Structures are given as structure tokens and as C-alpha cells.
PDB file of C-alpha atoms in Angstrom:
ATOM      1  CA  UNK N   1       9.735  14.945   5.525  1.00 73.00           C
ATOM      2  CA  UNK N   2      10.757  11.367   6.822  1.00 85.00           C
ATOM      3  CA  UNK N   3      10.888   8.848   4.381  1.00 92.00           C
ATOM      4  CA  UNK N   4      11.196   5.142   4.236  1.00 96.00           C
ATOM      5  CA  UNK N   5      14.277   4.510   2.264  1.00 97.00           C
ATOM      6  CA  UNK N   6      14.293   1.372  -0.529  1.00 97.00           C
ATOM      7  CA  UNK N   7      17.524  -0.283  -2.173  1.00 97.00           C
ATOM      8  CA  UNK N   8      17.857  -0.837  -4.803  1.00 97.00           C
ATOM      9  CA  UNK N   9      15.430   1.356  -6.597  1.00 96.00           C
ATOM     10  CA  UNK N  10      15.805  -1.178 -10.141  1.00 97.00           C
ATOM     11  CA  UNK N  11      17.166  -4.842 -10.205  1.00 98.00           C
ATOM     12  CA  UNK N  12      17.650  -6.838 -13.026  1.00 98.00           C
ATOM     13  CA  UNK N  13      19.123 -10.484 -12.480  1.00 97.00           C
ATOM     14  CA  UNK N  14      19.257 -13.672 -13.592  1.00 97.00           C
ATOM     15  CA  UNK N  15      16.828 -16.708 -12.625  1.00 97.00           C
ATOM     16  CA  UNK N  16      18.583 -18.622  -9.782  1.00 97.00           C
ATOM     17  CA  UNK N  17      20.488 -15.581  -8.490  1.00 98.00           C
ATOM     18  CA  UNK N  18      19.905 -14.821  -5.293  1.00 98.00           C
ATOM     19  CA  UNK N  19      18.549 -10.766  -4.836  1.00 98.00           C
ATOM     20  CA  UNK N  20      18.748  -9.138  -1.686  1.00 98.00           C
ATOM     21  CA  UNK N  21      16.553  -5.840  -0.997  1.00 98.00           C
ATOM     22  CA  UNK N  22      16.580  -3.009   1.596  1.00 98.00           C
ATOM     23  CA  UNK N  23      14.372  -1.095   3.681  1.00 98.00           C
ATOM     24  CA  UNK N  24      15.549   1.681   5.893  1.00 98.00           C
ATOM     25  CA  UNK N  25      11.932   2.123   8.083  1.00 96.00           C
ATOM     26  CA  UNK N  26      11.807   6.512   9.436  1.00 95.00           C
ATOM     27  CA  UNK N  27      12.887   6.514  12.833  1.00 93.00           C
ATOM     28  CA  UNK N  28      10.714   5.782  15.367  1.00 90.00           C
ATOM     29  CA  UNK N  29       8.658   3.128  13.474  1.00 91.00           C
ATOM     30  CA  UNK N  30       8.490   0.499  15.131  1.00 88.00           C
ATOM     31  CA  UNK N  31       5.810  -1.405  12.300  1.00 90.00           C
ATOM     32  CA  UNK N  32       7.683  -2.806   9.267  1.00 93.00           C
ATOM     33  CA  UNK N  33       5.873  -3.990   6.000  1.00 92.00           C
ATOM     34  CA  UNK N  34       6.692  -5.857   2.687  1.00 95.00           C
ATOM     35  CA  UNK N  35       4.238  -5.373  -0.192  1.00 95.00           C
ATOM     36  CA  UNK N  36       4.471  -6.762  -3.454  1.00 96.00           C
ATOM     37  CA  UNK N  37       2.859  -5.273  -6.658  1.00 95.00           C
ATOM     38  CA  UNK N  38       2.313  -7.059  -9.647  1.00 95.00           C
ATOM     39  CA  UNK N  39       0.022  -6.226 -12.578  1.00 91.00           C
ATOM     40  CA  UNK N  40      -1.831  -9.593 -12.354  1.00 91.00           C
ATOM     41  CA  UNK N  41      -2.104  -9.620  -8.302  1.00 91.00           C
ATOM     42  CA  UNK N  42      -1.908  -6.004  -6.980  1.00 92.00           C
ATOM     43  CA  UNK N  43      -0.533  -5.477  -3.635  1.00 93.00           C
ATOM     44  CA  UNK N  44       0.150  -8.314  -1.774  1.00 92.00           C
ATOM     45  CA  UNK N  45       1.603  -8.471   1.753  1.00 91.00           C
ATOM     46  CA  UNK N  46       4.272 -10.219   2.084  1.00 94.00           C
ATOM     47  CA  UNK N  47       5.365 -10.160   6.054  1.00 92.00           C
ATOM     48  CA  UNK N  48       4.832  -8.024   8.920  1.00 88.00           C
ATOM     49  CA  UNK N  49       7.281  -7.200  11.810  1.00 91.00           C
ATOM     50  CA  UNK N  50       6.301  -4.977  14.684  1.00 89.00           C
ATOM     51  CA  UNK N  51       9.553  -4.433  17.388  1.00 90.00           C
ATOM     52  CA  UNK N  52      11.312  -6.227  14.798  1.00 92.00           C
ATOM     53  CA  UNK N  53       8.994  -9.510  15.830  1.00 90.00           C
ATOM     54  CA  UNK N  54       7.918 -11.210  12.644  1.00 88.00           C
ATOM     55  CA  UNK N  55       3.956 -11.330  13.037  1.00 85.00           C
ATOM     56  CA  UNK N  56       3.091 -12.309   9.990  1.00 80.00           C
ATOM     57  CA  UNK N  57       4.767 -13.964   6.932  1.00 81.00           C
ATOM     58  CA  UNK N  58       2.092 -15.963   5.383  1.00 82.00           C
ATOM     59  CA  UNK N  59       1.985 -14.154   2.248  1.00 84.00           C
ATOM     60  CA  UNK N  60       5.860 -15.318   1.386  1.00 89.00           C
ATOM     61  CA  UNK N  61       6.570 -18.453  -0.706  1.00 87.00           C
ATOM     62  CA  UNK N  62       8.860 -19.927   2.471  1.00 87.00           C
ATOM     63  CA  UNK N  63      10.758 -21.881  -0.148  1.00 92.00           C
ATOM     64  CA  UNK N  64      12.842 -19.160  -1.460  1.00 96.00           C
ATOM     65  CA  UNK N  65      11.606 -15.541   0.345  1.00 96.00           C
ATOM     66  CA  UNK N  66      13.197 -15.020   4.001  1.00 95.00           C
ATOM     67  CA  UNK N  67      12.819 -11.369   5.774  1.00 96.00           C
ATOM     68  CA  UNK N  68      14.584 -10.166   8.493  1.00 95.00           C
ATOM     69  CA  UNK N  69      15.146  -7.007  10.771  1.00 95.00           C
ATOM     70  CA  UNK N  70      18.931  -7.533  11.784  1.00 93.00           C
ATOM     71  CA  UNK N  71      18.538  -4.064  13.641  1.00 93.00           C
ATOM     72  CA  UNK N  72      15.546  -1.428  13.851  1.00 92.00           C
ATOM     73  CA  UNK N  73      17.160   0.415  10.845  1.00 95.00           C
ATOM     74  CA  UNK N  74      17.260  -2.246   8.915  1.00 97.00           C
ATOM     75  CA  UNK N  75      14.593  -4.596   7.092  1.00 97.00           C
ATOM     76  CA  UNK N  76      15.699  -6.792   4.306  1.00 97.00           C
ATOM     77  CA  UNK N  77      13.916  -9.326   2.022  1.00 97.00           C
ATOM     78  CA  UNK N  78      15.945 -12.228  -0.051  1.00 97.00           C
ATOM     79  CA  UNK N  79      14.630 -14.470  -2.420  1.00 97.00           C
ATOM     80  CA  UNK N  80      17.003 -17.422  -3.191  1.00 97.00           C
ATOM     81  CA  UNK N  81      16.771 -18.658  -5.717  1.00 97.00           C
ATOM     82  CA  UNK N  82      14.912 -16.106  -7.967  1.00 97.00           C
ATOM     83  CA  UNK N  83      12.522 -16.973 -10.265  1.00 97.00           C
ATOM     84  CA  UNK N  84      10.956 -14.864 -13.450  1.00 97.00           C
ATOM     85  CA  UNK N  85       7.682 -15.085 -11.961  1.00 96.00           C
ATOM     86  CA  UNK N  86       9.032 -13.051  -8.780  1.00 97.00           C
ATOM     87  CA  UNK N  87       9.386 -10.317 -11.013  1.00 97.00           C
ATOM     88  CA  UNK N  88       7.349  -7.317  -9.203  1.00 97.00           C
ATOM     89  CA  UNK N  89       7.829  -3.904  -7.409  1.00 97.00           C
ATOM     90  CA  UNK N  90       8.752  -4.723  -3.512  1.00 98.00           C
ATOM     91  CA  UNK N  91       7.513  -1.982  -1.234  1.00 97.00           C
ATOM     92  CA  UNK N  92       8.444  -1.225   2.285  1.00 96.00           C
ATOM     93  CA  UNK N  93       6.560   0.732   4.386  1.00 94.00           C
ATOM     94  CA  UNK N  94       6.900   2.150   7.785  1.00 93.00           C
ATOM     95  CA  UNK N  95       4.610   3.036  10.760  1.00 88.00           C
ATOM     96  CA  UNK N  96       4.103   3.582  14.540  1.00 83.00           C
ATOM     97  CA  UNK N  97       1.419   1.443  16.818  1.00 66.00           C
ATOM     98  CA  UNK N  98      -0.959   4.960  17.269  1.00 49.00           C
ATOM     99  CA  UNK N  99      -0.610   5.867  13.970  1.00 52.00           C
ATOM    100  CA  UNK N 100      -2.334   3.399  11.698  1.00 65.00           C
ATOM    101  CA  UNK N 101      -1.417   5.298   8.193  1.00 77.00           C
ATOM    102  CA  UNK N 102       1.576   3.690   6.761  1.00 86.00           C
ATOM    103  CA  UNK N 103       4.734   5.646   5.172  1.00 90.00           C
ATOM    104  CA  UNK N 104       5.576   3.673   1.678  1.00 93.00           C
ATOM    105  CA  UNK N 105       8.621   3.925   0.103  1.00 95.00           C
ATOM    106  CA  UNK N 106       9.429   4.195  -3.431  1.00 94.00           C
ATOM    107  CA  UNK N 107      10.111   0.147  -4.045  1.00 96.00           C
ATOM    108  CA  UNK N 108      12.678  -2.122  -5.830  1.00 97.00           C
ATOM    109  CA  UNK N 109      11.580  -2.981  -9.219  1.00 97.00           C
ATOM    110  CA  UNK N 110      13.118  -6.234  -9.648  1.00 98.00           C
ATOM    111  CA  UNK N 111      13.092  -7.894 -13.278  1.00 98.00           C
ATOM    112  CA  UNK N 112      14.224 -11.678 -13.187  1.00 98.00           C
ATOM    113  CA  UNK N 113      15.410 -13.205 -16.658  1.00 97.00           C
TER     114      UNK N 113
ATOM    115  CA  UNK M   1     -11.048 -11.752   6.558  1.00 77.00           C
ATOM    116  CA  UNK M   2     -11.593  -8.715   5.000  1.00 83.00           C
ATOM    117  CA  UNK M   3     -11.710  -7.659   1.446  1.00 89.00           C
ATOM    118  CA  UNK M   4     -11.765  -4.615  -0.795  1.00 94.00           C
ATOM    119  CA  UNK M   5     -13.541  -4.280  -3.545  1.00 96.00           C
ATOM    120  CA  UNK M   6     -12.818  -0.920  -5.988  1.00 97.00           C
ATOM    121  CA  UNK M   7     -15.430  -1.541  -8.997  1.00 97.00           C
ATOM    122  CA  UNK M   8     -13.955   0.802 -11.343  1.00 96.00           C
ATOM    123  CA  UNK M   9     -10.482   0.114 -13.125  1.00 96.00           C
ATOM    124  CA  UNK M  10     -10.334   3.441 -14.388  1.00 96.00           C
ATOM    125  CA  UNK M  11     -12.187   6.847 -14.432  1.00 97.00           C
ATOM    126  CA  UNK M  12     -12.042   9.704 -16.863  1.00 97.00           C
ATOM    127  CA  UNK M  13     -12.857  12.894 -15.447  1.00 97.00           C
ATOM    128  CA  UNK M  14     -12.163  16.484 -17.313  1.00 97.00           C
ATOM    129  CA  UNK M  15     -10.277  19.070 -15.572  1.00 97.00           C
ATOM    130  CA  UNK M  16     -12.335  21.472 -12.921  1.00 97.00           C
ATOM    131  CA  UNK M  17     -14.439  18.037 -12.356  1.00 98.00           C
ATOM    132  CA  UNK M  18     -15.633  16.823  -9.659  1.00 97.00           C
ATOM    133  CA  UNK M  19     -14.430  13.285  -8.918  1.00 97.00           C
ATOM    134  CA  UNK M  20     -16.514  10.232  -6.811  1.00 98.00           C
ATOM    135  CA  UNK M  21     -13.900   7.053  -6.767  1.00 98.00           C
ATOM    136  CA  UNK M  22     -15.791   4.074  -4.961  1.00 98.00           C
ATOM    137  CA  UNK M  23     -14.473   1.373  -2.347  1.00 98.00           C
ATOM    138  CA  UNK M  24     -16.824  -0.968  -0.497  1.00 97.00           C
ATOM    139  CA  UNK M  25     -15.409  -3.249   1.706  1.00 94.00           C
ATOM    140  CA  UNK M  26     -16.317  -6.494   3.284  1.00 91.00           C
ATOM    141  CA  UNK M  27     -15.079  -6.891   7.185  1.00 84.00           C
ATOM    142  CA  UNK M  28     -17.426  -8.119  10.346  1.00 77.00           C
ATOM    143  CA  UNK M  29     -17.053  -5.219  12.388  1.00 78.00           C
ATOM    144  CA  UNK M  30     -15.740  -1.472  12.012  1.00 76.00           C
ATOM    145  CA  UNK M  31     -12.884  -1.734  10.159  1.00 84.00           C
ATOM    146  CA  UNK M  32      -9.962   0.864   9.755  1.00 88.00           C
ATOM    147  CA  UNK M  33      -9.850   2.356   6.323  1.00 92.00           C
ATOM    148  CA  UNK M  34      -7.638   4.445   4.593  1.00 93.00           C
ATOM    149  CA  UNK M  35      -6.895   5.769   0.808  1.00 96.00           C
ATOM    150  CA  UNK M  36      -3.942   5.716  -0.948  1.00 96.00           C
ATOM    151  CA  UNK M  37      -2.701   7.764  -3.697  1.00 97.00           C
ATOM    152  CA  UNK M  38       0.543   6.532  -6.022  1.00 96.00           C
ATOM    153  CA  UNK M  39       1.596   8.078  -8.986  1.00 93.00           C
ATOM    154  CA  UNK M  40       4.020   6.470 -11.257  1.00 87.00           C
ATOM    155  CA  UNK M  41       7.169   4.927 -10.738  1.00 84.00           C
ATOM    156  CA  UNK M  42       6.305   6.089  -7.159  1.00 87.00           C
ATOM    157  CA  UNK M  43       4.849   4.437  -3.675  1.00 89.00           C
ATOM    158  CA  UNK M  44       1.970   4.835  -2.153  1.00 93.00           C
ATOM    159  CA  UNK M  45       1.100   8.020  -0.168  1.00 93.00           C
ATOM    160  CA  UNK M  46      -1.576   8.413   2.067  1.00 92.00           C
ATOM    161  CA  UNK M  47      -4.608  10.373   1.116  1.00 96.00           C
ATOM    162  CA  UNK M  48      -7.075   9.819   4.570  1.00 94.00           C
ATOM    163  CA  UNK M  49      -7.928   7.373   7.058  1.00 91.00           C
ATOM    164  CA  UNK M  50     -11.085   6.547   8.842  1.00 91.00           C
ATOM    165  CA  UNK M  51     -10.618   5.076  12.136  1.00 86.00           C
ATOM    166  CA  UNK M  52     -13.743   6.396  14.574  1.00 84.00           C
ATOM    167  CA  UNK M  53     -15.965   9.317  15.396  1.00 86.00           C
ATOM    168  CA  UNK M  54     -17.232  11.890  12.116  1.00 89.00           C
ATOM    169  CA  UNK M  55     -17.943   9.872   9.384  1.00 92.00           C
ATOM    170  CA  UNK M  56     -16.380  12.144   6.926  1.00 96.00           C
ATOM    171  CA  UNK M  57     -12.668  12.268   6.660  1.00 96.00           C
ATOM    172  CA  UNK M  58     -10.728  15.034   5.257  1.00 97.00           C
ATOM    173  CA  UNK M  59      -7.749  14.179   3.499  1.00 96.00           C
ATOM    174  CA  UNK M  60      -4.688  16.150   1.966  1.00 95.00           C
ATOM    175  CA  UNK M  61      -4.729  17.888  -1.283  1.00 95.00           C
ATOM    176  CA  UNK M  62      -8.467  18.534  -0.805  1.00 97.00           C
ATOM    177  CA  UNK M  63      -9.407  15.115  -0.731  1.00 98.00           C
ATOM    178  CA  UNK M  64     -12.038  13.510   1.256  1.00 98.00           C
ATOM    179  CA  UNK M  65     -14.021  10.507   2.059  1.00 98.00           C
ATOM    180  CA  UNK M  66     -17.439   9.092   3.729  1.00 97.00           C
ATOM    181  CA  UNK M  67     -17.680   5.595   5.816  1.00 95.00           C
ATOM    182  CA  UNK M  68     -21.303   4.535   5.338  1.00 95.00           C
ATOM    183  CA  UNK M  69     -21.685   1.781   7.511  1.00 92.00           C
ATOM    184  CA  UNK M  70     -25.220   0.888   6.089  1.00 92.00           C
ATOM    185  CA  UNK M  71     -23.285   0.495   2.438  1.00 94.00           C
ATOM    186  CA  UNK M  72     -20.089  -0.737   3.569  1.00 93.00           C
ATOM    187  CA  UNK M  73     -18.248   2.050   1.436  1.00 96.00           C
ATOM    188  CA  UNK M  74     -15.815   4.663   1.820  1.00 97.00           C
ATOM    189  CA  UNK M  75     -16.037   6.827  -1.309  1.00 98.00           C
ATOM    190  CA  UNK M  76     -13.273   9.383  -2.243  1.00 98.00           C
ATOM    191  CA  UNK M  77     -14.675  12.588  -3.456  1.00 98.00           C
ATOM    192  CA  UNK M  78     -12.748  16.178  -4.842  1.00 98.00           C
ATOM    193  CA  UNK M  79     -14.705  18.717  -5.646  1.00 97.00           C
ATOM    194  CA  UNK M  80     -12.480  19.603  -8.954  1.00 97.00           C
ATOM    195  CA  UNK M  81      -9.599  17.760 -10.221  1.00 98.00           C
ATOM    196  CA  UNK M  82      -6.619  19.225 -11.348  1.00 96.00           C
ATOM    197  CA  UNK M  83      -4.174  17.821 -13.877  1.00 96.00           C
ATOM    198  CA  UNK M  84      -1.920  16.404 -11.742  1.00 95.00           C
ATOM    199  CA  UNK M  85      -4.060  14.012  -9.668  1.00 97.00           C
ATOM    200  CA  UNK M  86      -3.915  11.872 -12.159  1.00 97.00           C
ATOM    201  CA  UNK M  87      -2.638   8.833 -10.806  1.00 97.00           C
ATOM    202  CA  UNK M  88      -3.833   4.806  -9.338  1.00 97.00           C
ATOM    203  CA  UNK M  89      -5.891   5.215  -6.102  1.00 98.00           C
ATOM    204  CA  UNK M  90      -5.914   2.574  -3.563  1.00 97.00           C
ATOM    205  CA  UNK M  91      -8.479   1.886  -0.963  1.00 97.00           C
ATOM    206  CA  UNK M  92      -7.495  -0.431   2.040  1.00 93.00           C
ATOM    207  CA  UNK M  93      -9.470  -1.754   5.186  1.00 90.00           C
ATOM    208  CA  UNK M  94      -7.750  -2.814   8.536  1.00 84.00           C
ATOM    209  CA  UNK M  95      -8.722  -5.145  11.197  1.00 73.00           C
ATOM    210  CA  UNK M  96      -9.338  -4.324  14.484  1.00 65.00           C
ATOM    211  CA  UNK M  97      -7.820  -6.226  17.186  1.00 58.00           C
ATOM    212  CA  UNK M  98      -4.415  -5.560  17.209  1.00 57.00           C
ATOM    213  CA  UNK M  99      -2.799  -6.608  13.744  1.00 58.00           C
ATOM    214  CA  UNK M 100      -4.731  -4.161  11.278  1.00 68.00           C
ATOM    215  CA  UNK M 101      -2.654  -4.920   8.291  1.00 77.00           C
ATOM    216  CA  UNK M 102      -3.734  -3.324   5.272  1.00 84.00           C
ATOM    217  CA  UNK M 103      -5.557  -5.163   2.781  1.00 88.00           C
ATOM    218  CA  UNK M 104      -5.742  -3.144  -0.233  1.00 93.00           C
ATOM    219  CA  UNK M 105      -7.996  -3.161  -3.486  1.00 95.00           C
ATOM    220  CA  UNK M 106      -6.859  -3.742  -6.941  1.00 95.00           C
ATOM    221  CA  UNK M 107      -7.128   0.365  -7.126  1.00 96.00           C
ATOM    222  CA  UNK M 108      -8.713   2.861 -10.173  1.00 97.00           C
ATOM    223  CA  UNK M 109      -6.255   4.732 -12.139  1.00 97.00           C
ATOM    224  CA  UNK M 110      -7.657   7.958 -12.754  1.00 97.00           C
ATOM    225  CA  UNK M 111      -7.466   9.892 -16.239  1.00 97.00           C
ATOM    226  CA  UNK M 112      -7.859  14.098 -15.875  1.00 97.00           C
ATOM    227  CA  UNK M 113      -8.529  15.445 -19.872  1.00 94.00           C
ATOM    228  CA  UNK M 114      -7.085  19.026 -20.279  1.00 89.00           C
TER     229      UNK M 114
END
């Protein structure tokens, strides 16, 4: 089965550091999202790319979070500086435009301290 | 914009029970809508989605799910649980139009007793 492919799977770092994560979307996909769960939010989206295009990135404190697609096999997500309250599990997900169920992948857990 | 609502937090259903998880939804027109399954330390995997046409949606692992317009729901059912579905659940609702992101519900963790 294709799979959306997350790095790193755990993160723990300091407050100010900056974190960088990973998401290798399945082949083909041309729909990238960033999710973050939290206990006290749920999922929240975070931004949206489609043909590496960022649609949407009103869900990201612009302060600190930037995401990117350098390539179309490659989606990242930095926060600079990190904060404890960022701590969360980041999920990518994957999908093409005629198929409207989304592949997830397995998520950072990042723990800032 | 749309919104999910999943009224339960958790369910506790025996083993060989059947199972009723409930999502309503608020959205203006005919949304997209999909469940969600993630068990832990995992992502999410998808269960079903609704998009047009019959109104009740098989899934995989013998899952399935009803749109009723009228209610504004789209209830999971299984006939009988086993064991390992426990796990969270996760209902979502799309937008038409183009940019049908997900918008997902705080989900229902489900609880299967032996």
C-alpha cells in the first residue's frame, strides 16, 4: 500500500529551537495537508497546497509556522522559534483532485520544553 | 463554514455488539463527508465517504454509514464489533466548490468489553 511518509516520527526540543518536519506525500498526489492534533483543540488544519500552490494557510500562527513544497516529494513545516504550547502531533496527509478521501500519515509528535 | 459536531466522547459497546457512532454536521448545501478511523499512536485511516447518489455508504472492515439530509447526520453503524475496533473515530464534512478541506469533529473513542 502507498503511504504518506512523516519525519520525524518523535521530537523533543527545547523552547526557541527551531524544529523542522517532513512529509513525503504517495506519488501522484498532487493535494498536500498539515493537521495538527492536540488534546484541547483536536485536528486543526494548518495549510493546504494543491500543485504545490499554497491555498490555504490561515490556520498557521504566521509568526513562527512557515510550510513549503520545495519539490512534489517534499512538504515541510518549520516553526521558529518553538514554543511549549506548539507541543502537538503534526499530520500530513496526501490526496488526488478525484479522490476526495485523504491518505494520513503516522505524524511527528513534537514535545517542546 | 461548516462544522462537525460528534455528541458522544466515548462509547462502550461489548464484543458481538452492534455499534451506532453519531455525526451531524452543519454546512449550507450537500457537503462531502467522510469517517475516519485512528488507533493509537497511529494516523487517521479512512473508513467511508459520502459524496453523491445512495445514501448509504459502505465502508471497509464492515463499516457503514447513512447521510440523512433531513437530520443533517451521517451515522456510522457495524453490525458487531470486534475487539480490535477499538479506537477514536472521526467524522469530517467538505465543502463543495473546489477547496473541500476537511473539517473534522472532536471524534468518540470507542471502548469494546471482552
Amino acid at each position: 500500500d502507498a503511504r504518506v511518509t512523516q519525519t520525524p516520527r518523535d521530537k523533543v526540543t527545547e523552547m526557541g529551537q527551531e524544529v523542522t518536519m517532513r512529509c513525503q506525500p504517495i506519488l501522484g498526489h498532487n493535494t498536500v495537508f498539515w493537521y495538527r492534533q492536540t488534546m484541547m483543540q483536536g485536528l486543526e488544519l494548518l495549510a493546504y497546497f494543491r500543485n504545490r500552490a499554497p491555498l490555504d494557510d490561515s490556520g498557521m500562527p504566521k509568526d513562527r509556522f512557515s510550510a513549503e513544497m520545495p519539490d512534489a516529494t517534499l512538504a515541510t513545516l518549520k516553526i521558529q522559534p518553538s514554543e511549549p504550547r506548539d507541543s502537538a502531533v503534526y499530520f500530513c496527509a496526501s490526496g488526488r483532485d478525484a479522490n476526495y478521501g485523504y491518505t494520513f500519515g503516522s505524524g511527528t509528535r513534537l514535545t517542546v520544553v | 463554514a461548516q462544522s462537525v459536531t460528534q455528541p458522544d466522547i466515548h462509547i462502550t459497546v461489548s464484543e458481538g455488539a452492534s455499534l451506532e457512532l453519531r455525526c451531524n454536521y452543519s454546512y449550507g448545501a450537500t457537503p462531502y463527508l467522510f469517517w475516519y478511523v485512528q488507533s493509537p499512536g497511529q494516523g487517521l485511516q479512512l473508513l467511508l465517504k459520502y459524496f453523491s447518489g445512495d445514501t448509504l455508504v459502505q465502508g471497509i472492515k464492515g463499516f457503514e454509514a447513512e447521510f440523512k439530509r433531513s437530520q443533517s447526520s451521517f451515522n456510522l453503524r457495524k453490525p458487531s464489533v470486534h475487539w480490535s475496533d477499538a479506537a477514536e473515530y472521526f467524522c469530517a464534512v467538505g465543502a463543495r466548490g473546489g477547496s473541500y478541506i476537511p473539517t473534522f469533529g472532536r471524534g468518540t473513542s470507542l471502548i469494546v468489553h471482552p
